[in-house]
Amino acid sequence: GQQLNQSPQSMFIQEGEDVSMNCTSSSIFNTWLWYKQDPGEGPVLLIALYKAGELTSNGRLTAQFGITRKDSFLNISASIPSDVGIYFCAGRGNAGNMLTFGGGTRLMVKP
Amino acid sequence: DAGITQSPRHKVTETGTPVTLRCHQTENHRYMYWYRQDPGHGLRLIHYSYGVKDTDKGEVSDGYSVSRSKTEDFLLTLESATSSQTSVYFCAISDGGYYGYTFGSGTRLTVV
């Protein structure tokens, strides 16, 4: 089946630094989504991407839909302590509504 | 106000006992999903539903059953709980459109 490899698995950064994480797939996806999970809560949608090459921003977050349609990237600029959490990528292929999730990137920010 | 609630939020149960987790939505979405989240494994799909009384298995369905008798409720049952089912369980809903899933706040289940 489809698999998503998300990296890095964890990051420990200083407040103010920029963050980059990515997801790669062995299959083509038509939609890429990025979620954030705060401690003790469910994942919340941050950004959705629908076209190859698309670059979308949401405040300090910027995500890109890779040209090959097999990868996606999320950047966070000028990190702050509330950015702490687990970030998940998810992709939707041609098999209906089903999403495939990456394993998550745990982000820790040192004030 | 998110339109999806899970109950209970926390539960401790003994090995061998049956457990039912409930997911309730007020969005009238067609699709509902149950995931479990464990360290090092991300989110793994247990079962999903694509309509009332229409359900299918996910990648980790062994030991779990589901039921959906009405649009708003999706129940996950552990017939005989085992310690390996200690996990955080998330329900998610979707209308099948372009947007992704909306997740509940989760149920932390501990099997002792």
PDB file of C-alpha atoms in Angstrom:
ATOM      1  CA  GLY A   1       0.000   0.000   0.000  1.00  0.00           C
ATOM      2  CA  GLN A   2       0.913   3.640  -0.041  1.00  0.00           C
ATOM      3  CA  GLN A   3       3.473   4.813   2.495  1.00  0.00           C
ATOM      4  CA  LEU A   4       4.634   8.234   3.554  1.00  0.00           C
ATOM      5  CA  ASN A   5       8.091   8.789   4.952  1.00  0.00           C
ATOM      6  CA  GLN A   6       8.235  11.888   7.103  1.00  0.00           C
ATOM      7  CA  SER A   7      11.479  13.406   8.317  1.00  0.00           C
ATOM      8  CA  PRO A   8      12.948  14.278  10.623  1.00  0.00           C
ATOM      9  CA  GLN A   9      11.222  12.233  13.317  1.00  0.00           C
ATOM     10  CA  SER A  10      12.024  14.876  15.907  1.00  0.00           C
ATOM     11  CA  MET A  11      13.641  18.285  16.159  1.00  0.00           C
ATOM     12  CA  PHE A  12      14.852  20.280  19.135  1.00  0.00           C
ATOM     13  CA  ILE A  13      15.465  23.875  18.169  1.00  0.00           C
ATOM     14  CA  GLN A  14      16.035  27.284  19.699  1.00  0.00           C
ATOM     15  CA  GLU A  15      13.241  29.821  19.720  1.00  0.00           C
ATOM     16  CA  GLY A  16      13.523  32.084  16.688  1.00  0.00           C
ATOM     17  CA  GLU A  17      15.041  29.465  14.409  1.00  0.00           C
ATOM     18  CA  ASP A  18      13.425  28.345  11.161  1.00  0.00           C
ATOM     19  CA  VAL A  19      12.197  24.770  10.799  1.00  0.00           C
ATOM     20  CA  SER A  20      11.919  22.513   7.761  1.00  0.00           C
ATOM     21  CA  MET A  21      10.330  19.099   7.492  1.00  0.00           C
ATOM     22  CA  ASN A  22       9.254  16.961   4.577  1.00  0.00           C
ATOM     23  CA  CYS A  23       7.311  13.951   3.428  1.00  0.00           C
ATOM     24  CA  THR A  24       8.067  11.628   0.562  1.00  0.00           C
ATOM     25  CA  SER A  25       5.938   8.960  -0.994  1.00  0.00           C
ATOM     26  CA  SER A  26       6.425   6.020  -3.300  1.00  0.00           C
ATOM     27  CA  SER A  27       3.124   6.923  -4.970  1.00  0.00           C
ATOM     28  CA  ILE A  28       1.657  10.023  -6.539  1.00  0.00           C
ATOM     29  CA  PHE A  29      -0.767  12.050  -4.474  1.00  0.00           C
ATOM     30  CA  ASN A  30      -3.422  14.518  -5.660  1.00  0.00           C
ATOM     31  CA  THR A  31      -3.693  16.343  -2.350  1.00  0.00           C
ATOM     32  CA  TRP A  32      -1.193  17.057   0.403  1.00  0.00           C
ATOM     33  CA  LEU A  33      -2.227  18.159   3.875  1.00  0.00           C
ATOM     34  CA  TRP A  34      -0.280  19.257   6.925  1.00  0.00           C
ATOM     35  CA  TYR A  35      -1.638  18.839  10.453  1.00  0.00           C
ATOM     36  CA  LYS A  36      -0.414  19.903  13.874  1.00  0.00           C
ATOM     37  CA  GLN A  37      -1.163  18.015  17.065  1.00  0.00           C
ATOM     38  CA  ASP A  38      -0.865  19.858  20.354  1.00  0.00           C
ATOM     39  CA  PRO A  39      -0.159  17.746  23.440  1.00  0.00           C
ATOM     40  CA  GLY A  40      -3.326  15.998  24.626  1.00  0.00           C
ATOM     41  CA  GLU A  41      -5.369  17.002  21.588  1.00  0.00           C
ATOM     42  CA  GLY A  42      -6.249  15.696  18.149  1.00  0.00           C
ATOM     43  CA  PRO A  43      -4.486  16.831  14.961  1.00  0.00           C
ATOM     44  CA  VAL A  44      -5.690  20.102  13.457  1.00  0.00           C
ATOM     45  CA  LEU A  45      -5.403  20.994   9.775  1.00  0.00           C
ATOM     46  CA  LEU A  46      -2.819  23.696   9.049  1.00  0.00           C
ATOM     47  CA  ILE A  47      -2.455  23.806   5.280  1.00  0.00           C
ATOM     48  CA  ALA A  48      -3.966  21.999   2.283  1.00  0.00           C
ATOM     49  CA  LEU A  49      -2.284  21.758  -1.147  1.00  0.00           C
ATOM     50  CA  TYR A  50      -4.072  20.677  -4.313  1.00  0.00           C
ATOM     51  CA  LYS A  51      -1.741  21.284  -7.283  1.00  0.00           C
ATOM     52  CA  ALA A  52       1.779  20.187  -8.106  1.00  0.00           C
ATOM     53  CA  GLY A  53       4.182  23.064  -7.478  1.00  0.00           C
ATOM     54  CA  GLU A  54       1.676  24.929  -5.297  1.00  0.00           C
ATOM     55  CA  LEU A  55       3.167  27.037  -2.525  1.00  0.00           C
ATOM     56  CA  THR A  56       0.790  28.078   0.263  1.00  0.00           C
ATOM     57  CA  SER A  57       1.348  30.106   3.408  1.00  0.00           C
ATOM     58  CA  ASN A  58      -0.541  30.356   6.669  1.00  0.00           C
ATOM     59  CA  GLY A  59       1.130  32.978   8.853  1.00  0.00           C
ATOM     60  CA  ARG A  60       4.657  31.786   9.626  1.00  0.00           C
ATOM     61  CA  LEU A  61       3.971  28.438   7.965  1.00  0.00           C
ATOM     62  CA  THR A  62       4.701  27.733   4.316  1.00  0.00           C
ATOM     63  CA  ALA A  63       4.051  24.430   2.582  1.00  0.00           C
ATOM     64  CA  GLN A  64       4.785  23.221  -0.916  1.00  0.00           C
ATOM     65  CA  PHE A  65       3.339  20.474  -3.103  1.00  0.00           C
ATOM     66  CA  GLY A  66       6.302  18.874  -4.858  1.00  0.00           C
ATOM     67  CA  ILE A  67       6.503  18.958  -8.654  1.00  0.00           C
ATOM     68  CA  THR A  68       6.760  15.175  -8.844  1.00  0.00           C
ATOM     69  CA  ARG A  69       3.592  14.899  -6.695  1.00  0.00           C
ATOM     70  CA  LYS A  70       5.484  12.455  -4.512  1.00  0.00           C
ATOM     71  CA  ASP A  71       6.646  14.887  -1.858  1.00  0.00           C
ATOM     72  CA  SER A  72       5.701  17.908   0.209  1.00  0.00           C
ATOM     73  CA  PHE A  73       7.537  20.319   2.475  1.00  0.00           C
ATOM     74  CA  LEU A  74       6.586  22.401   5.491  1.00  0.00           C
ATOM     75  CA  ASN A  75       8.602  25.347   6.735  1.00  0.00           C
ATOM     76  CA  ILE A  76       8.044  27.293   9.944  1.00  0.00           C
ATOM     77  CA  SER A  77       9.784  30.621  10.227  1.00  0.00           C
ATOM     78  CA  ALA A  78      10.904  32.267  13.470  1.00  0.00           C
ATOM     79  CA  SER A  79       9.704  29.463  15.740  1.00  0.00           C
ATOM     80  CA  ILE A  80       8.013  30.277  19.042  1.00  0.00           C
ATOM     81  CA  PRO A  81       7.306  28.045  22.069  1.00  0.00           C
ATOM     82  CA  SER A  82       3.677  27.427  21.029  1.00  0.00           C
ATOM     83  CA  ASP A  83       4.932  25.730  17.848  1.00  0.00           C
ATOM     84  CA  VAL A  84       5.713  22.718  20.025  1.00  0.00           C
ATOM     85  CA  GLY A  85       3.797  19.624  18.970  1.00  0.00           C
ATOM     86  CA  ILE A  86       3.702  16.840  16.422  1.00  0.00           C
ATOM     87  CA  TYR A  87       3.364  17.739  12.760  1.00  0.00           C
ATOM     88  CA  PHE A  88       1.808  15.204  10.401  1.00  0.00           C
ATOM     89  CA  CYS A  89       1.749  15.183   6.644  1.00  0.00           C
ATOM     90  CA  ALA A  90      -1.072  13.391   4.855  1.00  0.00           C
ATOM     91  CA  GLY A  91      -1.679  12.573   1.232  1.00  0.00           C
ATOM     92  CA  ARG A  92      -4.718  11.636  -0.804  1.00  0.00           C
ATOM     93  CA  GLY A  93      -4.310   9.581  -3.972  1.00  0.00           C
ATOM     94  CA  ASN A  94      -6.863   8.274  -6.412  1.00  0.00           C
ATOM     95  CA  ALA A  95      -8.443   5.795  -3.991  1.00  0.00           C
ATOM     96  CA  GLY A  96     -11.435   7.886  -2.958  1.00  0.00           C
ATOM     97  CA  ASN A  97     -11.432   9.896   0.241  1.00  0.00           C
ATOM     98  CA  MET A  98      -8.799   7.953   2.164  1.00  0.00           C
ATOM     99  CA  LEU A  99      -5.782   9.812   3.559  1.00  0.00           C
ATOM    100  CA  THR A 100      -2.373   8.260   4.171  1.00  0.00           C
ATOM    101  CA  PHE A 101      -0.493   9.784   7.114  1.00  0.00           C
ATOM    102  CA  GLY A 102       3.204  10.205   7.704  1.00  0.00           C
ATOM    103  CA  GLY A 103       4.739   9.112  10.971  1.00  0.00           C
ATOM    104  CA  GLY A 104       4.957  12.646  12.336  1.00  0.00           C
ATOM    105  CA  THR A 105       7.699  15.117  13.261  1.00  0.00           C
ATOM    106  CA  ARG A 106       7.911  15.990  16.944  1.00  0.00           C
ATOM    107  CA  LEU A 107       9.005  19.606  17.334  1.00  0.00           C
ATOM    108  CA  MET A 108      10.440  20.916  20.584  1.00  0.00           C
ATOM    109  CA  VAL A 109      11.328  24.593  20.988  1.00  0.00           C
ATOM    110  CA  LYS A 110      13.721  25.868  23.617  1.00  0.00           C
ATOM    111  CA  PRO A 111      12.873  29.376  24.818  1.00  0.00           C
TER     112      PRO A 111
ATOM    113  CA  ASP B   1     -18.011  23.724  18.705  1.00  0.00           C
ATOM    114  CA  ALA B   2     -15.742  21.544  16.519  1.00  0.00           C
ATOM    115  CA  GLY B   3     -18.672  19.261  15.723  1.00  0.00           C
ATOM    116  CA  ILE B   4     -17.020  16.049  16.860  1.00  0.00           C
ATOM    117  CA  THR B   5     -16.810  14.671  20.372  1.00  0.00           C
ATOM    118  CA  GLN B   6     -15.305  11.516  21.766  1.00  0.00           C
ATOM    119  CA  SER B   7     -16.283   9.785  24.966  1.00  0.00           C
ATOM    120  CA  PRO B   8     -14.932   8.932  27.373  1.00  0.00           C
ATOM    121  CA  ARG B   9     -11.762  11.058  27.314  1.00  0.00           C
ATOM    122  CA  HIS B  10      -9.943   8.671  29.634  1.00  0.00           C
ATOM    123  CA  LYS B  11     -10.615   5.089  30.608  1.00  0.00           C
ATOM    124  CA  VAL B  12      -8.808   2.420  32.573  1.00  0.00           C
ATOM    125  CA  THR B  13     -10.051  -1.115  32.142  1.00  0.00           C
ATOM    126  CA  GLU B  14      -8.961  -4.621  32.999  1.00  0.00           C
ATOM    127  CA  THR B  15      -7.654  -7.202  30.568  1.00  0.00           C
ATOM    128  CA  GLY B  16     -10.448  -9.309  29.131  1.00  0.00           C
ATOM    129  CA  THR B  17     -13.250  -6.820  29.625  1.00  0.00           C
ATOM    130  CA  PRO B  18     -15.253  -5.337  26.755  1.00  0.00           C
ATOM    131  CA  VAL B  19     -14.847  -1.637  26.057  1.00  0.00           C
ATOM    132  CA  THR B  20     -16.815   0.684  23.781  1.00  0.00           C
ATOM    133  CA  LEU B  21     -15.624   4.092  22.695  1.00  0.00           C
ATOM    134  CA  ARG B  22     -18.032   6.565  21.180  1.00  0.00           C
ATOM    135  CA  CYS B  23     -17.580   9.166  18.486  1.00  0.00           C
ATOM    136  CA  HIS B  24     -20.390  11.649  17.958  1.00  0.00           C
ATOM    137  CA  GLN B  25     -20.584  14.259  15.191  1.00  0.00           C
ATOM    138  CA  THR B  26     -22.978  17.091  14.504  1.00  0.00           C
ATOM    139  CA  GLU B  27     -21.645  17.871  10.986  1.00  0.00           C
ATOM    140  CA  ASN B  28     -23.694  15.260   9.099  1.00  0.00           C
ATOM    141  CA  HIS B  29     -20.482  14.040   7.430  1.00  0.00           C
ATOM    142  CA  ARG B  30     -20.618  10.791   5.518  1.00  0.00           C
ATOM    143  CA  TYR B  31     -17.208   9.404   6.446  1.00  0.00           C
ATOM    144  CA  MET B  32     -16.000   8.499   9.929  1.00  0.00           C
ATOM    145  CA  TYR B  33     -12.719   6.918  10.981  1.00  0.00           C
ATOM    146  CA  TRP B  34     -11.095   5.361  14.020  1.00  0.00           C
ATOM    147  CA  TYR B  35      -7.315   5.653  14.495  1.00  0.00           C
ATOM    148  CA  ARG B  36      -4.969   4.635  17.222  1.00  0.00           C
ATOM    149  CA  GLN B  37      -1.807   6.571  18.029  1.00  0.00           C
ATOM    150  CA  ASP B  38       1.206   4.945  19.630  1.00  0.00           C
ATOM    151  CA  PRO B  39       4.769   6.234  20.067  1.00  0.00           C
ATOM    152  CA  GLY B  40       6.814   5.447  16.993  1.00  0.00           C
ATOM    153  CA  HIS B  41       3.796   4.412  14.931  1.00  0.00           C
ATOM    154  CA  GLY B  42       2.023   7.639  14.100  1.00  0.00           C
ATOM    155  CA  LEU B  43      -1.670   7.318  13.288  1.00  0.00           C
ATOM    156  CA  ARG B  44      -2.891   3.882  12.275  1.00  0.00           C
ATOM    157  CA  LEU B  45      -6.332   3.289  10.822  1.00  0.00           C
ATOM    158  CA  ILE B  46      -8.459   0.730  12.659  1.00  0.00           C
ATOM    159  CA  HIS B  47     -11.844   0.898  10.895  1.00  0.00           C
ATOM    160  CA  TYR B  48     -13.775   3.401   8.882  1.00  0.00           C
ATOM    161  CA  SER B  49     -17.336   4.026   7.767  1.00  0.00           C
ATOM    162  CA  TYR B  50     -18.613   5.449   4.502  1.00  0.00           C
ATOM    163  CA  GLY B  51     -22.258   5.546   5.508  1.00  0.00           C
ATOM    164  CA  VAL B  52     -24.816   4.189   7.932  1.00  0.00           C
ATOM    165  CA  LYS B  53     -24.151   0.470   8.394  1.00  0.00           C
ATOM    166  CA  ASP B  54     -21.319   0.662   5.842  1.00  0.00           C
ATOM    167  CA  THR B  55     -17.943  -0.038   7.427  1.00  0.00           C
ATOM    168  CA  ASP B  56     -14.606  -1.490   6.414  1.00  0.00           C
ATOM    169  CA  LYS B  57     -11.352  -2.577   7.996  1.00  0.00           C
ATOM    170  CA  GLY B  58      -8.188  -0.547   8.257  1.00  0.00           C
ATOM    171  CA  GLU B  59      -4.613  -1.711   8.711  1.00  0.00           C
ATOM    172  CA  VAL B  60      -4.893  -2.667  12.413  1.00  0.00           C
ATOM    173  CA  SER B  61      -8.445  -3.995  12.747  1.00  0.00           C
ATOM    174  CA  ASP B  62      -7.746  -7.258  14.612  1.00  0.00           C
ATOM    175  CA  GLY B  63      -9.425  -7.239  18.035  1.00  0.00           C
ATOM    176  CA  TYR B  64     -11.720  -4.337  17.148  1.00  0.00           C
ATOM    177  CA  SER B  65     -15.238  -4.041  15.797  1.00  0.00           C
ATOM    178  CA  VAL B  66     -17.306  -1.018  14.851  1.00  0.00           C
ATOM    179  CA  SER B  67     -20.907  -0.084  14.353  1.00  0.00           C
ATOM    180  CA  ARG B  68     -22.676   2.842  12.792  1.00  0.00           C
ATOM    181  CA  SER B  69     -26.424   2.705  13.184  1.00  0.00           C
ATOM    182  CA  LYS B  70     -26.966   6.415  12.521  1.00  0.00           C
ATOM    183  CA  THR B  71     -25.003   9.133  10.765  1.00  0.00           C
ATOM    184  CA  GLU B  72     -23.861  10.921  13.886  1.00  0.00           C
ATOM    185  CA  ASP B  73     -22.463   8.021  15.906  1.00  0.00           C
ATOM    186  CA  PHE B  74     -19.560   5.653  15.234  1.00  0.00           C
ATOM    187  CA  LEU B  75     -18.763   3.155  17.965  1.00  0.00           C
ATOM    188  CA  LEU B  76     -15.496   1.291  18.428  1.00  0.00           C
ATOM    189  CA  THR B  77     -15.641  -1.889  20.502  1.00  0.00           C
ATOM    190  CA  LEU B  78     -12.830  -3.912  21.973  1.00  0.00           C
ATOM    191  CA  GLU B  79     -14.528  -7.239  22.604  1.00  0.00           C
ATOM    192  CA  SER B  80     -11.903  -8.429  25.077  1.00  0.00           C
ATOM    193  CA  ALA B  81      -9.336  -5.755  25.884  1.00  0.00           C
ATOM    194  CA  THR B  82      -5.635  -6.645  25.911  1.00  0.00           C
ATOM    195  CA  SER B  83      -2.636  -4.677  27.145  1.00  0.00           C
ATOM    196  CA  SER B  84      -1.500  -4.180  23.546  1.00  0.00           C
ATOM    197  CA  GLN B  85      -4.636  -2.100  23.010  1.00  0.00           C
ATOM    198  CA  THR B  86      -3.451   0.502  25.500  1.00  0.00           C
ATOM    199  CA  SER B  87      -3.299   3.561  23.276  1.00  0.00           C
ATOM    200  CA  VAL B  88      -4.786   6.913  22.407  1.00  0.00           C
ATOM    201  CA  TYR B  89      -7.762   6.534  20.079  1.00  0.00           C
ATOM    202  CA  PHE B  90      -8.858   9.261  17.696  1.00  0.00           C
ATOM    203  CA  CYS B  91     -12.027   9.572  15.727  1.00  0.00           C
ATOM    204  CA  ALA B  92     -12.102  11.642  12.551  1.00  0.00           C
ATOM    205  CA  ILE B  93     -14.836  12.799  10.192  1.00  0.00           C
ATOM    206  CA  SER B  94     -14.911  13.925   6.571  1.00  0.00           C
ATOM    207  CA  ASP B  95     -17.511  15.046   4.064  1.00  0.00           C
ATOM    208  CA  GLY B  96     -15.505  13.521   1.238  1.00  0.00           C
ATOM    209  CA  GLY B  97     -14.632  16.887  -0.232  1.00  0.00           C
ATOM    210  CA  TYR B  98     -11.293  18.506  -0.861  1.00  0.00           C
ATOM    211  CA  TYR B  99     -10.558  19.191   2.771  1.00  0.00           C
ATOM    212  CA  GLY B 100      -9.016  16.674   5.074  1.00  0.00           C
ATOM    213  CA  TYR B 101     -10.361  15.069   8.171  1.00  0.00           C
ATOM    214  CA  THR B 102     -11.506  16.773  11.345  1.00  0.00           C
ATOM    215  CA  PHE B 103     -10.263  14.935  14.408  1.00  0.00           C
ATOM    216  CA  GLY B 104     -11.754  14.541  17.848  1.00  0.00           C
ATOM    217  CA  SER B 105      -9.763  15.221  21.010  1.00  0.00           C
ATOM    218  CA  GLY B 106      -9.014  11.548  21.585  1.00  0.00           C
ATOM    219  CA  THR B 107      -9.647   8.867  24.188  1.00  0.00           C
ATOM    220  CA  ARG B 108      -6.750   7.645  26.272  1.00  0.00           C
ATOM    221  CA  LEU B 109      -7.357   3.968  27.037  1.00  0.00           C
ATOM    222  CA  THR B 110      -5.261   2.022  29.505  1.00  0.00           C
ATOM    223  CA  VAL B 111      -5.689  -1.736  29.779  1.00  0.00           C
ATOM    224  CA  VAL B 112      -4.242  -3.154  33.001  1.00  0.00           C
TER     225      VAL B 112
END
